[in-house]
Amino acid sequence: MKKIITLLAIILVVVACNTSNESQAKKLIKEYLKTTMNDFSSYESVEFSELDSCFTLYYDSEEAKNLSEMIESEKKYNEFLSEKIESFIQRDFSNELIESFKNSYDKSQIRIDSLLQADIEAHQSFIPEFIGFEMTHKFRGKNAFGALILNEYVFLFDKDFTKVIEAINFKDTLNKLKEILDDNPLYE
């Protein structure tokens, strides 16, 4: 009987803390929207997701950014060498010069492979850190033209639940991603 009461007490504490955090998240969202919406009096809550933990991402780390920059730089150099080799072949330059550039190209390719391997290893050993919480919220509100529109935002909160760190418009983010994919020949 004591075990059951203890178990129920633990469950109650966990549920109460989660409810408290969710209430605080909803409060912070509404405070944020009061200062950012065109017409907060038109605000209509539609749906809140469950509160979730938020962690750092590998691709936001300095190491990932540095490796990515080095990889891109080496790829550009590799492409430059490739173009020069083609040009030298078309113009009947000496085989010695062409071979010299081919050797540089091969060394550059080895550096790219090495950097890619280092990126994979860094990603695998990356340990995410807890940075706060997130909650998605759908709501209606009037836009700048007075039309009532449906919005969906992901709200990021600090660890201590004192403020909204960032509000990400779901539709804008999807549209930007679509533009990137449409502009990329790999996805045509």
Coordinates of N, CA and C in Angstrom, one line a residue:
M1 N 0.8 -1.2 0.0 CA 0.0 0.0 0.0 C 0.9 1.3 0.0
K2 N 2.0 1.2 0.8 CA 2.9 2.4 0.9 C 3.5 2.6 -0.5
K3 N 3.8 1.5 -1.2 CA 4.5 1.7 -2.5 C 3.5 2.3 -3.5
I4 N 2.3 2.0 -3.4 CA 1.3 2.6 -4.3 C 1.1 4.1 -4.0
I5 N 1.0 4.4 -2.8 CA 0.9 5.8 -2.4 C 2.1 6.6 -2.8
T6 N 3.3 6.0 -2.6 CA 4.6 6.7 -3.0 C 4.6 6.9 -4.6
L7 N 4.2 5.9 -5.3 CA 4.2 5.9 -6.7 C 3.2 7.0 -7.2
L8 N 2.0 7.0 -6.6 CA 1.0 8.1 -7.0 C 1.5 9.5 -6.7
A9 N 2.2 9.6 -5.5 CA 2.8 10.9 -5.2 C 3.8 11.4 -6.2
I10 N 4.7 10.5 -6.7 CA 5.7 10.8 -7.7 C 5.0 11.2 -9.0
I11 N 4.0 10.4 -9.4 CA 3.3 10.7 -10.6 C 2.6 12.1 -10.5
L12 N 2.0 12.4 -9.4 CA 1.4 13.7 -9.2 C 2.4 14.9 -9.3
V13 N 3.5 14.7 -8.7 CA 4.6 15.7 -8.7 C 5.0 16.0 -10.2
V14 N 5.3 14.9 -10.9 CA 5.7 15.0 -12.3 C 4.6 15.7 -13.1
V15 N 3.4 15.3 -13.0 CA 2.3 15.9 -13.8 C 2.1 17.4 -13.4
A16 N 2.2 17.7 -12.1 CA 2.0 19.1 -11.6 C 3.1 20.0 -12.2
C17 N 4.4 19.5 -12.2 CA 5.5 20.3 -12.7 C 5.3 20.5 -14.2
N18 N 4.9 19.5 -14.9 CA 4.7 19.6 -16.3 C 3.6 20.6 -16.6
T19 N 2.5 20.5 -15.9 CA 1.4 21.4 -16.1 C 1.8 22.8 -15.8
S20 N 2.6 23.0 -14.7 CA 3.0 24.3 -14.4 C 3.9 24.9 -15.5
N21 N 4.8 24.1 -16.0 CA 5.7 24.6 -17.1 C 4.9 24.9 -18.3
E22 N 3.9 24.0 -18.7 CA 3.0 24.3 -19.8 C 2.2 25.6 -19.6
S23 N 1.7 25.8 -18.4 CA 1.0 27.0 -18.2 C 1.9 28.2 -18.3
Q24 N 3.1 28.1 -17.8 CA 4.1 29.2 -17.9 C 4.4 29.5 -19.4
A25 N 4.6 28.4 -20.2 CA 4.9 28.6 -21.6 C 3.7 29.3 -22.3
K26 N 2.5 28.9 -22.1 CA 1.3 29.5 -22.7 C 1.3 31.0 -22.3
K27 N 1.6 31.3 -21.0 CA 1.6 32.7 -20.5 C 2.6 33.5 -21.3
L28 N 3.8 33.0 -21.4 CA 4.9 33.7 -22.1 C 4.6 33.9 -23.6
I29 N 3.9 32.9 -24.2 CA 3.5 33.0 -25.6 C 2.6 34.2 -25.8
K30 N 1.6 34.2 -24.9 CA 0.5 35.3 -25.0 C 1.2 36.7 -24.7
E31 N 2.1 36.8 -23.8 CA 2.8 38.0 -23.5 C 3.6 38.4 -24.8
Y32 N 4.3 37.5 -25.4 CA 5.0 37.8 -26.6 C 4.1 38.3 -27.7
L33 N 3.0 37.6 -27.9 CA 2.1 37.9 -29.0 C 1.5 39.3 -28.8
K34 N 1.2 39.7 -27.5 CA 0.7 41.0 -27.2 C 1.6 42.1 -27.8
T35 N 2.9 41.9 -27.8 CA 3.8 42.9 -28.2 C 4.2 42.8 -29.7
T36 N 3.8 41.7 -30.4 CA 4.2 41.5 -31.7 C 3.1 41.4 -32.8
M37 N 1.9 41.1 -32.3 CA 0.8 40.9 -33.3 C 0.3 42.3 -33.8
N38 N -0.2 42.3 -35.0 CA -0.8 43.5 -35.5 C -2.0 44.0 -34.7
D39 N -2.8 43.1 -34.3 CA -4.1 43.4 -33.5 C -4.3 42.2 -32.5
F40 N -3.7 42.4 -31.3 CA -3.8 41.3 -30.3 C -5.3 41.1 -29.9
S41 N -6.1 42.1 -30.0 CA -7.6 41.9 -29.6 C -8.2 40.9 -30.6
S42 N -7.7 40.6 -31.7 CA -8.2 39.6 -32.7 C -7.7 38.2 -32.4
Y43 N -6.8 38.0 -31.4 CA -6.1 36.8 -31.1 C -7.2 35.7 -30.8
E44 N -7.0 34.5 -31.4 CA -7.9 33.4 -31.1 C -6.9 32.2 -31.0
S45 N -6.8 31.6 -29.9 CA -6.0 30.4 -29.7 C -6.7 29.2 -30.4
V46 N -5.9 28.4 -31.2 CA -6.4 27.3 -31.9 C -5.9 26.0 -31.2
E47 N -4.5 25.9 -31.1 CA -3.9 24.7 -30.6 C -2.5 25.0 -30.0
F48 N -2.2 24.3 -28.9 CA -0.9 24.3 -28.4 C -0.4 22.9 -28.5
S49 N 0.9 22.7 -28.8 CA 1.5 21.4 -28.8 C 1.9 21.1 -27.3
E50 N 2.4 19.9 -27.1 CA 3.0 19.7 -25.8 C 4.3 20.4 -25.7
L51 N 4.7 20.7 -24.5 CA 6.0 21.3 -24.2 C 7.1 20.3 -24.4
D52 N 8.2 20.7 -25.1 CA 9.2 19.7 -25.3 C 10.6 20.4 -25.0
S53 N 11.5 19.6 -24.7 CA 12.9 20.0 -24.4 C 13.6 20.4 -25.7
C54 N 14.5 21.4 -25.6 CA 15.2 21.9 -26.7 C 16.7 21.7 -26.4
F55 N 17.5 21.2 -27.4 CA 18.9 20.9 -27.3 C 19.7 21.6 -28.4
T56 N 21.0 21.8 -28.1 CA 21.8 22.3 -29.2 C 21.9 21.3 -30.3
L57 N 22.2 21.8 -31.5 CA 22.3 21.0 -32.7 C 23.8 21.0 -33.1
Y58 N 24.3 19.9 -33.6 CA 25.6 19.8 -34.1 C 25.9 20.9 -35.1
Y59 N 25.0 21.1 -36.1 CA 25.3 22.0 -37.2 C 25.3 23.5 -36.8
D60 N 24.9 23.8 -35.5 CA 25.0 25.1 -35.0 C 26.3 25.3 -34.2
S61 N 27.1 24.3 -34.0 CA 28.3 24.3 -33.2 C 29.4 25.0 -34.0
E62 N 30.4 25.6 -33.4 CA 31.5 26.2 -34.0 C 32.3 25.2 -34.8
E63 N 32.5 24.0 -34.3 CA 33.2 23.0 -35.0 C 32.6 22.6 -36.3
A64 N 31.3 22.5 -36.3 CA 30.6 22.1 -37.5 C 30.7 23.3 -38.5
K65 N 30.5 24.5 -38.1 CA 30.6 25.6 -39.0 C 32.0 25.8 -39.6
N66 N 33.0 25.6 -38.8 CA 34.4 25.6 -39.3 C 34.7 24.5 -40.3
L67 N 34.3 23.3 -40.0 CA 34.5 22.2 -40.9 C 33.7 22.4 -42.2
S68 N 32.5 22.9 -42.1 CA 31.7 23.2 -43.3 C 32.4 24.2 -44.2
E69 N 32.9 25.3 -43.5 CA 33.6 26.3 -44.3 C 34.8 25.8 -44.9
M70 N 35.6 25.0 -44.2 CA 36.8 24.4 -44.8 C 36.5 23.5 -46.0
I71 N 35.4 22.7 -45.8 CA 35.0 21.7 -46.9 C 34.6 22.5 -48.1
E72 N 33.8 23.6 -48.0 CA 33.3 24.4 -49.1 C 34.5 25.1 -49.8
S73 N 35.4 25.6 -49.0 CA 36.6 26.2 -49.6 C 37.5 25.2 -50.4
E74 N 37.7 24.1 -49.8 CA 38.4 23.1 -50.5 C 37.7 22.6 -51.8
K75 N 36.4 22.5 -51.7 CA 35.6 22.1 -52.9 C 35.8 23.1 -54.0
K76 N 35.8 24.4 -53.7 CA 35.9 25.5 -54.7 C 37.3 25.4 -55.3
Y77 N 38.3 25.2 -54.5 CA 39.7 25.0 -55.0 C 39.8 23.8 -55.9
N78 N 39.1 22.7 -55.5 CA 39.1 21.5 -56.3 C 38.5 21.8 -57.7
E79 N 37.4 22.5 -57.6 CA 36.6 22.8 -58.9 C 37.5 23.7 -59.8
F80 N 38.2 24.7 -59.2 CA 39.1 25.5 -59.9 C 40.2 24.7 -60.6
L81 N 40.8 23.8 -59.9 CA 41.8 22.9 -60.5 C 41.2 22.1 -61.6
S82 N 40.1 21.5 -61.4 CA 39.4 20.7 -62.5 C 39.2 21.5 -63.7
E83 N 38.7 22.8 -63.6 CA 38.5 23.7 -64.7 C 39.8 24.0 -65.4
K84 N 40.9 24.2 -64.7 CA 42.2 24.5 -65.2 C 42.7 23.3 -66.0
I85 N 42.6 22.1 -65.5 CA 43.0 20.9 -66.1 C 42.3 20.7 -67.5
E86 N 41.0 20.9 -67.5 CA 40.2 20.8 -68.7 C 40.7 21.9 -69.7
S87 N 41.0 23.1 -69.3 CA 41.4 24.1 -70.1 C 42.8 23.8 -70.7
F88 N 43.7 23.3 -69.8 CA 45.1 22.9 -70.3 C 45.0 21.8 -71.3
I89 N 44.1 20.9 -71.1 CA 44.0 19.7 -72.1 C 43.5 20.3 -73.4
Q90 N 42.5 21.1 -73.4 CA 41.9 21.7 -74.6 C 43.0 22.5 -75.4
R91 N 43.9 23.2 -74.7 CA 44.8 24.1 -75.3 C 46.2 23.4 -75.6
D92 N 46.2 22.1 -75.4 CA 47.4 21.3 -75.6 C 48.6 21.8 -74.8
F93 N 48.4 22.1 -73.6 CA 49.5 22.5 -72.7 C 50.4 21.3 -72.4
S94 N 51.5 21.5 -71.9 CA 52.5 20.4 -71.7 C 51.9 19.4 -70.7
N95 N 52.2 18.1 -70.9 CA 51.7 17.0 -70.0 C 52.3 17.2 -68.6
E96 N 53.4 17.8 -68.5 CA 54.0 18.0 -67.2 C 53.2 19.0 -66.4
L97 N 52.7 20.1 -67.0 CA 51.9 21.1 -66.3 C 50.5 20.4 -66.0
I98 N 50.0 19.7 -66.9 CA 48.7 19.0 -66.6 C 48.8 18.0 -65.5
E99 N 49.9 17.2 -65.5 CA 50.1 16.3 -64.4 C 50.3 16.9 -63.1
S100 N 50.9 18.1 -63.1 CA 51.2 18.8 -61.8 C 49.8 19.3 -61.3
F101 N 48.9 19.8 -62.1 CA 47.6 20.2 -61.7 C 46.7 19.0 -61.3
K102 N 46.9 17.8 -61.9 CA 46.2 16.6 -61.6 C 46.6 16.1 -60.2
N103 N 47.9 16.2 -59.9 CA 48.4 15.9 -58.6 C 47.8 16.8 -57.5
S104 N 47.8 18.1 -57.8 CA 47.2 19.0 -56.8 C 45.7 18.7 -56.6
Y105 N 45.0 18.4 -57.8 CA 43.6 18.0 -57.7 C 43.4 16.8 -56.8
D106 N 44.2 15.8 -57.0 CA 44.1 14.5 -56.2 C 44.4 14.8 -54.7
K107 N 45.4 15.6 -54.4 CA 45.6 16.0 -53.0 C 44.5 16.8 -52.4
S108 N 43.9 17.6 -53.2 CA 42.7 18.4 -52.8 C 41.5 17.5 -52.5
Q109 N 41.3 16.5 -53.3 CA 40.3 15.5 -53.1 C 40.5 14.7 -51.8
I110 N 41.7 14.4 -51.6 CA 42.1 13.6 -50.3 C 41.7 14.5 -49.1
R111 N 42.1 15.8 -49.2 CA 41.7 16.7 -48.1 C 40.2 16.9 -47.9
I112 N 39.5 16.9 -49.0 CA 38.0 16.9 -48.9 C 37.5 15.7 -48.2
D113 N 38.0 14.5 -48.6 CA 37.5 13.3 -48.0 C 37.9 13.3 -46.5
S114 N 39.1 13.8 -46.2 CA 39.5 13.8 -44.8 C 38.6 14.7 -44.0
L115 N 38.3 15.9 -44.5 CA 37.4 16.8 -43.8 C 36.0 16.3 -43.7
L116 N 35.5 15.6 -44.7 CA 34.2 15.0 -44.6 C 34.2 13.9 -43.5
Q117 N 35.3 13.1 -43.4 CA 35.4 12.1 -42.4 C 35.4 12.8 -41.0
A118 N 36.2 13.8 -40.9 CA 36.3 14.6 -39.6 C 34.9 15.1 -39.2
D119 N 34.1 15.6 -40.2 CA 32.8 16.1 -39.9 C 31.9 15.0 -39.4
I120 N 32.0 13.8 -40.0 CA 31.2 12.7 -39.6 C 31.5 12.3 -38.2
E121 N 32.8 12.2 -37.9 CA 33.3 11.8 -36.5 C 32.9 12.8 -35.5
A122 N 33.0 14.1 -35.8 CA 32.6 15.2 -34.9 C 31.1 15.1 -34.6
H123 N 30.3 14.8 -35.7 CA 28.9 14.7 -35.5 C 28.5 13.6 -34.6
Q124 N 29.2 12.5 -34.8 CA 28.9 11.3 -34.0 C 29.3 11.4 -32.5
S125 N 30.3 12.2 -32.3 CA 30.8 12.4 -30.9 C 30.1 13.7 -30.2
F126 N 29.3 14.4 -31.0 CA 28.7 15.6 -30.5 C 27.7 15.3 -29.4
I127 N 27.8 16.0 -28.3 CA 26.9 15.8 -27.1 C 26.0 17.0 -27.0
P128 N 24.7 16.8 -27.4 CA 23.8 18.0 -27.3 C 23.6 18.5 -25.9
E129 N 23.5 19.8 -25.7 CA 23.2 20.4 -24.4 C 21.8 20.9 -24.3
F130 N 21.2 20.8 -23.2 CA 19.9 21.3 -22.9 C 20.0 22.8 -22.9
I131 N 19.1 23.5 -23.8 CA 19.1 25.0 -23.8 C 17.8 25.6 -23.5
G132 N 16.8 24.8 -23.3 CA 15.5 25.4 -23.0 C 14.3 24.5 -23.4
F133 N 13.2 25.1 -23.7 CA 12.0 24.4 -24.1 C 11.4 25.0 -25.4
E134 N 10.6 24.2 -26.0 CA 9.9 24.7 -27.2 C 8.4 24.2 -27.2
M135 N 7.6 25.0 -27.8 CA 6.2 24.7 -27.9 C 5.6 25.3 -29.2
T136 N 4.9 24.5 -30.0 CA 4.2 25.0 -31.2 C 2.8 25.5 -30.8
H137 N 2.5 26.6 -31.5 CA 1.2 27.2 -31.2 C 0.5 27.7 -32.5
K138 N -0.7 27.2 -32.7 CA -1.5 27.7 -33.8 C -2.5 28.7 -33.3
F139 N -2.7 29.8 -34.0 CA -3.6 30.8 -33.6 C -4.1 31.6 -34.8
R140 N -5.2 32.3 -34.6 CA -5.7 33.2 -35.6 C -5.5 34.6 -35.1
G141 N -5.3 35.5 -36.0 CA -5.2 36.9 -35.7 C -5.2 37.7 -37.0
K142 N -5.5 39.0 -36.9 CA -5.6 39.9 -38.0 C -4.2 40.3 -38.5
N143 N -4.0 40.2 -39.8 CA -2.7 40.7 -40.3 C -2.7 42.2 -40.5
A144 N -1.7 42.8 -41.2 CA -1.6 44.2 -41.4 C -2.8 44.8 -42.2
F145 N -3.4 43.9 -43.0 CA -4.5 44.3 -43.9 C -5.9 44.1 -43.2
G146 N -5.9 43.6 -42.0 CA -7.1 43.4 -41.3 C -7.8 42.0 -41.5
A147 N -7.2 41.2 -42.3 CA -7.7 39.9 -42.6 C -7.3 38.9 -41.5
L148 N -8.3 38.1 -41.1 CA -8.0 37.1 -40.0 C -7.3 35.9 -40.7
I149 N -6.1 35.6 -40.2 CA -5.3 34.5 -40.8 C -4.9 33.5 -39.7
L150 N -4.7 32.3 -40.2 CA -4.2 31.2 -39.3 C -2.6 31.3 -39.3
N151 N -2.1 31.3 -38.1 CA -0.6 31.3 -37.9 C -0.2 30.1 -37.2
E152 N 1.1 29.7 -37.4 CA 1.6 28.6 -36.7 C 3.1 28.9 -36.4
Y153 N 3.4 29.0 -35.1 CA 4.8 29.4 -34.7 C 5.4 28.4 -33.7
V154 N 6.7 28.2 -33.8 CA 7.4 27.4 -32.8 C 8.1 28.4 -31.9
F155 N 7.7 28.4 -30.6 CA 8.3 29.3 -29.6 C 9.4 28.6 -28.8
L156 N 10.5 29.2 -28.7 CA 11.6 28.7 -27.9 C 11.8 29.5 -26.7
F157 N 11.9 28.8 -25.5 CA 12.0 29.5 -24.2 C 13.4 29.2 -23.6
D158 N 13.8 30.1 -22.7 CA 15.1 29.9 -22.0 C 14.9 28.8 -21.0
K159 N 16.0 28.3 -20.4 CA 16.0 27.2 -19.4 C 15.1 27.5 -18.2
D160 N 15.1 28.8 -17.8 CA 14.4 29.2 -16.6 C 12.9 29.6 -16.8
F161 N 12.4 29.5 -18.0 CA 11.1 29.9 -18.4 C 10.8 31.4 -18.0
T162 N 11.7 32.3 -18.3 CA 11.5 33.7 -18.0 C 11.2 34.5 -19.3
K163 N 11.5 33.9 -20.5 CA 11.2 34.7 -21.7 C 11.2 33.8 -22.9
V164 N 10.6 34.3 -24.0 CA 10.6 33.7 -25.3 C 11.9 34.1 -25.9
I165 N 12.8 33.1 -26.3 CA 14.0 33.4 -26.9 C 13.8 33.7 -28.4
E166 N 13.0 32.9 -29.0 CA 12.8 33.0 -30.5 C 11.4 32.5 -30.8
A167 N 10.8 33.2 -31.8 CA 9.5 32.7 -32.3 C 9.7 32.5 -33.8
I168 N 9.5 31.3 -34.3 CA 9.7 30.9 -35.7 C 8.4 30.7 -36.4
N169 N 8.2 31.5 -37.4 CA 7.0 31.3 -38.2 C 7.1 30.1 -39.1
F170 N 6.2 29.1 -38.8 CA 6.3 27.8 -39.5 C 6.1 28.0 -41.0
K171 N 5.2 28.8 -41.5 CA 4.9 29.0 -42.9 C 6.1 29.7 -43.6
D172 N 6.6 30.7 -43.0 CA 7.8 31.4 -43.5 C 9.0 30.5 -43.7
T173 N 9.2 29.7 -42.7 CA 10.4 28.8 -42.7 C 10.2 27.7 -43.8
L174 N 9.0 27.2 -44.0 CA 8.7 26.2 -45.0 C 8.9 26.9 -46.4
N175 N 8.4 28.1 -46.6 CA 8.6 28.8 -47.8 C 10.0 29.1 -48.2
K176 N 10.8 29.4 -47.2 CA 12.3 29.6 -47.4 C 12.9 28.3 -47.8
L177 N 12.6 27.2 -47.1 CA 13.1 25.9 -47.4 C 12.7 25.5 -48.9
K178 N 11.5 25.8 -49.2 CA 11.0 25.5 -50.6 C 11.8 26.3 -51.6
E179 N 12.1 27.6 -51.4 CA 12.9 28.4 -52.3 C 14.3 27.8 -52.4
I180 N 14.9 27.4 -51.3 CA 16.2 26.8 -51.4 C 16.2 25.6 -52.2
L181 N 15.2 24.7 -52.0 CA 15.1 23.5 -52.7 C 14.8 23.7 -54.2
D182 N 14.0 24.7 -54.5 CA 13.6 25.0 -55.9 C 14.9 25.6 -56.6
D183 N 15.7 26.3 -55.9 CA 16.9 26.9 -56.5 C 18.1 25.9 -56.7
N184 N 17.9 24.8 -56.0 CA 19.0 23.8 -56.0 C 18.8 22.8 -57.1
P185 N 19.7 22.7 -58.1 CA 19.5 21.8 -59.2 C 19.5 20.3 -58.8
L186 N 20.0 20.0 -57.6 CA 19.9 18.6 -57.2 C 18.5 18.2 -56.9
Y187 N 17.6 19.1 -56.6 CA 16.2 18.8 -56.3 C 15.2 19.0 -57.4
E188 N 15.7 19.2 -58.6 CA 14.8 19.4 -59.7 C 14.2 18.2 -60.3

